[in-house]
Amino acid sequence: MRAKEEKLIVTFPSTAAAMAMEKRAREAGTPGRLIPTPTLVTATCGLAWMAPTEAWEAVEYLLGENDLQYEALRVLLL
């Protein structure tokens, strides 16, 4: 069993918003990937963006700069 680590989780109001995040993140080289929304989190969409906690500022900048819709940014132990 692997040790749990803190991860940055971004939840989205729709699948389209999650896919837009993935596209923009790939273009910008922002770390992370789409995952099924963890059961610890309630979200409208079944997808979430997971990234290292060190990427918080880069992810927050990407969301704002591209006017991407999201519900919440949070750190979870996964």
Coordinates of N, CA, C and O in Angstrom, one line a residue:
M1 N 0.8 -1.2 0.0 CA 0.0 0.0 0.0 C 0.9 1.2 0.0 O 1.8 1.3 0.8
R2 N 0.6 2.2 -0.9 CA 1.4 3.4 -1.0 C 1.0 4.4 0.1 O -0.2 4.4 0.5
A3 N 1.9 5.2 0.5 CA 1.7 6.2 1.5 C 0.8 7.3 0.8 O 1.0 7.7 -0.3
K4 N -0.1 7.9 1.6 CA -1.0 9.0 1.1 C -0.2 10.3 1.1 O 0.7 10.5 2.0
E5 N -0.5 11.1 0.1 CA 0.2 12.4 0.0 C -0.8 13.5 -0.2 O -1.9 13.2 -0.7
E6 N -0.5 14.7 0.2 CA -1.4 15.8 0.0 C -1.4 16.2 -1.5 O -0.3 16.2 -2.1
K7 N -2.6 16.4 -2.1 CA -2.7 16.7 -3.5 C -3.7 17.9 -3.6 O -4.6 18.0 -2.8
L8 N -3.4 18.7 -4.6 CA -4.3 19.8 -4.9 C -5.5 19.2 -5.8 O -5.2 18.6 -6.7
I9 N -6.7 19.5 -5.4 CA -7.9 19.0 -6.1 C -8.7 20.2 -6.5 O -9.0 21.1 -5.7
V10 N -9.0 20.3 -7.8 CA -9.9 21.3 -8.4 C -11.2 20.6 -8.9 O -11.1 19.7 -9.6
T11 N -12.3 21.1 -8.4 CA -13.6 20.5 -8.8 C -14.3 21.5 -9.8 O -14.0 22.7 -9.7
F12 N -15.1 20.9 -10.7 CA -15.7 21.7 -11.7 C -17.2 21.6 -11.8 O -17.8 20.6 -11.3
P13 N -17.9 22.6 -12.3 CA -19.4 22.5 -12.4 C -19.9 21.7 -13.5 O -21.1 21.3 -13.6
S14 N -19.0 21.4 -14.5 CA -19.5 20.6 -15.6 C -18.3 19.8 -16.3 O -17.1 20.2 -16.0
T15 N -18.6 18.8 -17.0 CA -17.5 18.1 -17.7 C -16.8 19.0 -18.7 O -15.6 18.9 -18.9
A16 N -17.6 19.9 -19.4 CA -17.0 20.8 -20.4 C -15.9 21.7 -19.7 O -14.8 21.9 -20.2
A17 N -16.2 22.1 -18.5 CA -15.2 22.9 -17.7 C -14.0 22.1 -17.4 O -12.8 22.6 -17.5
A18 N -14.2 20.9 -17.0 CA -13.0 20.0 -16.7 C -12.2 19.8 -17.9 O -10.9 19.8 -17.9
M19 N -12.8 19.6 -19.1 CA -12.1 19.3 -20.3 C -11.3 20.6 -20.7 O -10.2 20.5 -21.3
A20 N -11.9 21.8 -20.5 CA -11.3 23.0 -20.9 C -10.0 23.2 -20.0 O -9.0 23.6 -20.5
M21 N -10.1 22.8 -18.7 CA -8.9 22.9 -17.8 C -7.8 22.0 -18.3 O -6.7 22.4 -18.4
E22 N -8.2 20.8 -18.7 CA -7.2 19.8 -19.2 C -6.5 20.4 -20.5 O -5.3 20.4 -20.6
K23 N -7.2 20.9 -21.4 CA -6.7 21.5 -22.6 C -5.7 22.7 -22.3 O -4.6 22.7 -22.8
R24 N -6.2 23.6 -21.5 CA -5.3 24.8 -21.2 C -4.1 24.4 -20.4 O -3.0 24.9 -20.6
A25 N -4.2 23.4 -19.5 CA -3.1 23.0 -18.7 C -2.0 22.3 -19.5 O -0.8 22.5 -19.3
R26 N -2.5 21.5 -20.5 CA -1.5 20.9 -21.4 C -0.8 21.9 -22.2 O 0.4 21.8 -22.4
E27 N -1.5 22.9 -22.7 CA -0.9 24.0 -23.5 C 0.1 24.8 -22.7 O 1.1 25.2 -23.2
A28 N -0.2 25.0 -21.4 CA 0.7 25.8 -20.6 C 1.7 25.0 -19.9 O 2.6 25.6 -19.2
G29 N 1.6 23.7 -19.9 CA 2.6 22.9 -19.2 C 2.4 22.8 -17.7 O 3.3 22.6 -17.0
T30 N 1.2 23.1 -17.3 CA 0.9 23.1 -15.9 C 0.7 21.6 -15.4 O 0.0 20.9 -16.1
P31 N 1.3 21.2 -14.3 CA 1.3 19.8 -13.9 C -0.1 19.4 -13.4 O -0.9 20.3 -12.9
G32 N -0.4 18.2 -13.6 CA -1.7 17.6 -13.1 C -2.3 16.7 -14.1 O -1.8 16.6 -15.2
R33 N -3.5 16.2 -13.7 CA -4.3 15.4 -14.6 C -5.7 15.3 -14.2 O -6.0 15.5 -13.0
L34 N -6.6 14.9 -15.1 CA -8.0 14.7 -14.7 C -8.1 13.3 -14.0 O -7.5 12.4 -14.5
I35 N -8.9 13.3 -13.0 CA -9.2 12.1 -12.3 C -10.7 12.0 -12.0 O -11.4 13.1 -12.0
P36 N -11.3 10.9 -11.6 CA -12.6 10.8 -11.1 C -12.7 11.6 -9.8 O -11.7 11.5 -9.0
T37 N -13.7 12.4 -9.6 CA -13.8 13.1 -8.4 C -13.7 12.2 -7.1 O -14.5 11.2 -7.1
P38 N -12.8 12.5 -6.2 CA -12.7 11.6 -5.0 C -14.0 11.6 -4.2 O -14.7 12.6 -4.2
T39 N -14.2 10.4 -3.6 CA -15.5 10.3 -2.9 C -15.6 11.2 -1.7 O -16.6 11.5 -1.2
L40 N -14.4 11.8 -1.2 CA -14.4 12.7 -0.1 C -15.0 14.1 -0.5 O -15.3 14.9 0.4
V41 N -15.2 14.3 -1.8 CA -15.6 15.6 -2.3 C -16.9 15.5 -3.0 O -17.2 14.5 -3.7
T42 N -17.8 16.5 -2.8 CA -19.0 16.6 -3.5 C -18.8 17.6 -4.6 O -18.4 18.7 -4.3
A43 N -19.2 17.2 -5.8 CA -19.0 18.1 -7.0 C -20.1 17.8 -8.0 O -20.7 16.7 -8.0
T44 N -20.4 18.8 -8.7 CA -21.5 18.7 -9.8 C -21.0 17.8 -10.9 O -21.8 17.0 -11.4
C45 N -19.7 17.9 -11.2 CA -19.2 17.1 -12.3 C -18.4 15.9 -11.7 O -17.9 15.9 -10.6
G46 N -18.3 14.8 -12.4 CA -17.6 13.6 -11.9 C -16.1 13.6 -12.1 O -15.5 12.6 -11.9
L47 N -15.6 14.7 -12.6 CA -14.2 14.9 -12.9 C -13.5 15.9 -12.0 O -14.2 16.9 -11.7
A48 N -12.3 15.8 -11.7 CA -11.5 16.7 -10.9 C -10.1 16.8 -11.5 O -9.6 15.9 -12.1
W49 N -9.4 17.9 -11.2 CA -8.0 18.1 -11.6 C -7.2 17.8 -10.4 O -7.4 18.4 -9.3
M50 N -6.2 16.9 -10.5 CA -5.3 16.6 -9.4 C -3.9 17.1 -9.8 O -3.5 16.8 -10.9
A51 N -3.3 17.8 -8.9 CA -1.9 18.3 -9.1 C -1.2 18.3 -7.8 O -1.8 18.2 -6.7
P52 N 0.2 18.4 -7.9 CA 1.0 18.5 -6.6 C 0.6 19.8 -5.9 O 0.3 20.8 -6.6
T53 N 0.7 19.8 -4.6 CA 0.3 21.0 -3.9 C 1.2 22.2 -4.2 O 0.8 23.3 -4.2
E54 N 2.4 21.9 -4.7 CA 3.4 23.0 -5.0 C 2.9 23.7 -6.3 O 3.4 24.8 -6.6
A55 N 2.0 23.1 -7.0 CA 1.5 23.8 -8.2 C 0.3 24.7 -8.0 O -0.3 25.2 -8.9
W56 N -0.1 24.9 -6.7 CA -1.3 25.7 -6.4 C -1.3 27.0 -7.1 O -2.3 27.4 -7.8
E57 N -0.2 27.8 -7.0 CA -0.2 29.1 -7.7 C -0.3 29.0 -9.2 O -1.0 29.8 -9.8
A58 N 0.3 28.1 -9.8 CA 0.3 27.9 -11.3 C -1.1 27.5 -11.7 O -1.7 28.0 -12.7
V59 N -1.8 26.6 -10.9 CA -3.2 26.2 -11.3 C -4.1 27.4 -11.1 O -5.0 27.6 -11.9
E60 N -4.0 28.1 -10.0 CA -4.8 29.2 -9.7 C -4.7 30.3 -10.8 O -5.7 30.9 -11.3
Y61 N -3.4 30.5 -11.2 CA -3.2 31.5 -12.3 C -3.8 31.0 -13.6 O -4.5 31.8 -14.3
L62 N -3.7 29.8 -13.9 CA -4.2 29.2 -15.1 C -5.8 29.4 -15.1 O -6.4 29.8 -16.2
L63 N -6.4 29.1 -14.0 CA -7.9 29.2 -13.9 C -8.3 30.6 -14.2 O -9.2 30.9 -14.9
G64 N -7.6 31.6 -13.5 CA -8.0 33.0 -13.7 C -7.7 33.6 -15.0 O -8.5 34.3 -15.6
E65 N -6.5 33.3 -15.5 CA -6.0 33.8 -16.8 C -6.9 33.4 -18.0 O -7.1 34.1 -18.9
N66 N -7.4 32.1 -17.9 CA -8.2 31.6 -19.0 C -9.7 31.6 -18.7 O -10.5 31.1 -19.4
D67 N -10.1 32.3 -17.6 CA -11.5 32.4 -17.2 C -12.2 31.1 -17.1 O -13.3 30.9 -17.6
L68 N -11.5 30.1 -16.6 CA -12.0 28.7 -16.5 C -13.0 28.6 -15.3 O -12.7 29.1 -14.2
Q69 N -14.1 28.0 -15.5 CA -15.1 27.8 -14.4 C -14.6 26.6 -13.5 O -14.2 25.6 -14.0
Y70 N -14.7 26.8 -12.2 CA -14.4 25.8 -11.3 C -15.2 26.0 -10.0 O -15.7 27.1 -9.8
E71 N -15.4 24.9 -9.2 CA -16.2 25.0 -8.0 C -15.3 25.4 -6.8 O -15.5 26.2 -6.0
A72 N -14.2 24.6 -6.7 CA -13.3 24.8 -5.5 C -11.9 24.3 -5.8 O -11.7 23.4 -6.6
L73 N -11.0 24.8 -5.0 CA -9.6 24.3 -5.0 C -9.4 23.9 -3.5 O -9.7 24.6 -2.6
R74 N -8.9 22.7 -3.3 CA -8.7 22.2 -2.0 C -7.5 21.2 -1.9 O -7.2 20.6 -3.0
V75 N -7.0 21.0 -0.8 CA -5.9 20.1 -0.6 C -6.5 18.9 0.2 O -7.1 19.0 1.2
L76 N -6.3 17.7 -0.4 CA -6.7 16.5 0.2 C -5.6 15.5 0.4 O -4.6 15.5 -0.4
L77 N -5.7 14.6 1.3 CA -4.7 13.6 1.6 C -5.2 12.3 0.8 O -6.2 11.7 1.1
L78 N -4.6 12.1 -0.3 CA -5.0 10.9 -1.2 C -3.9 9.9 -1.4 O -2.7 10.2 -1.3

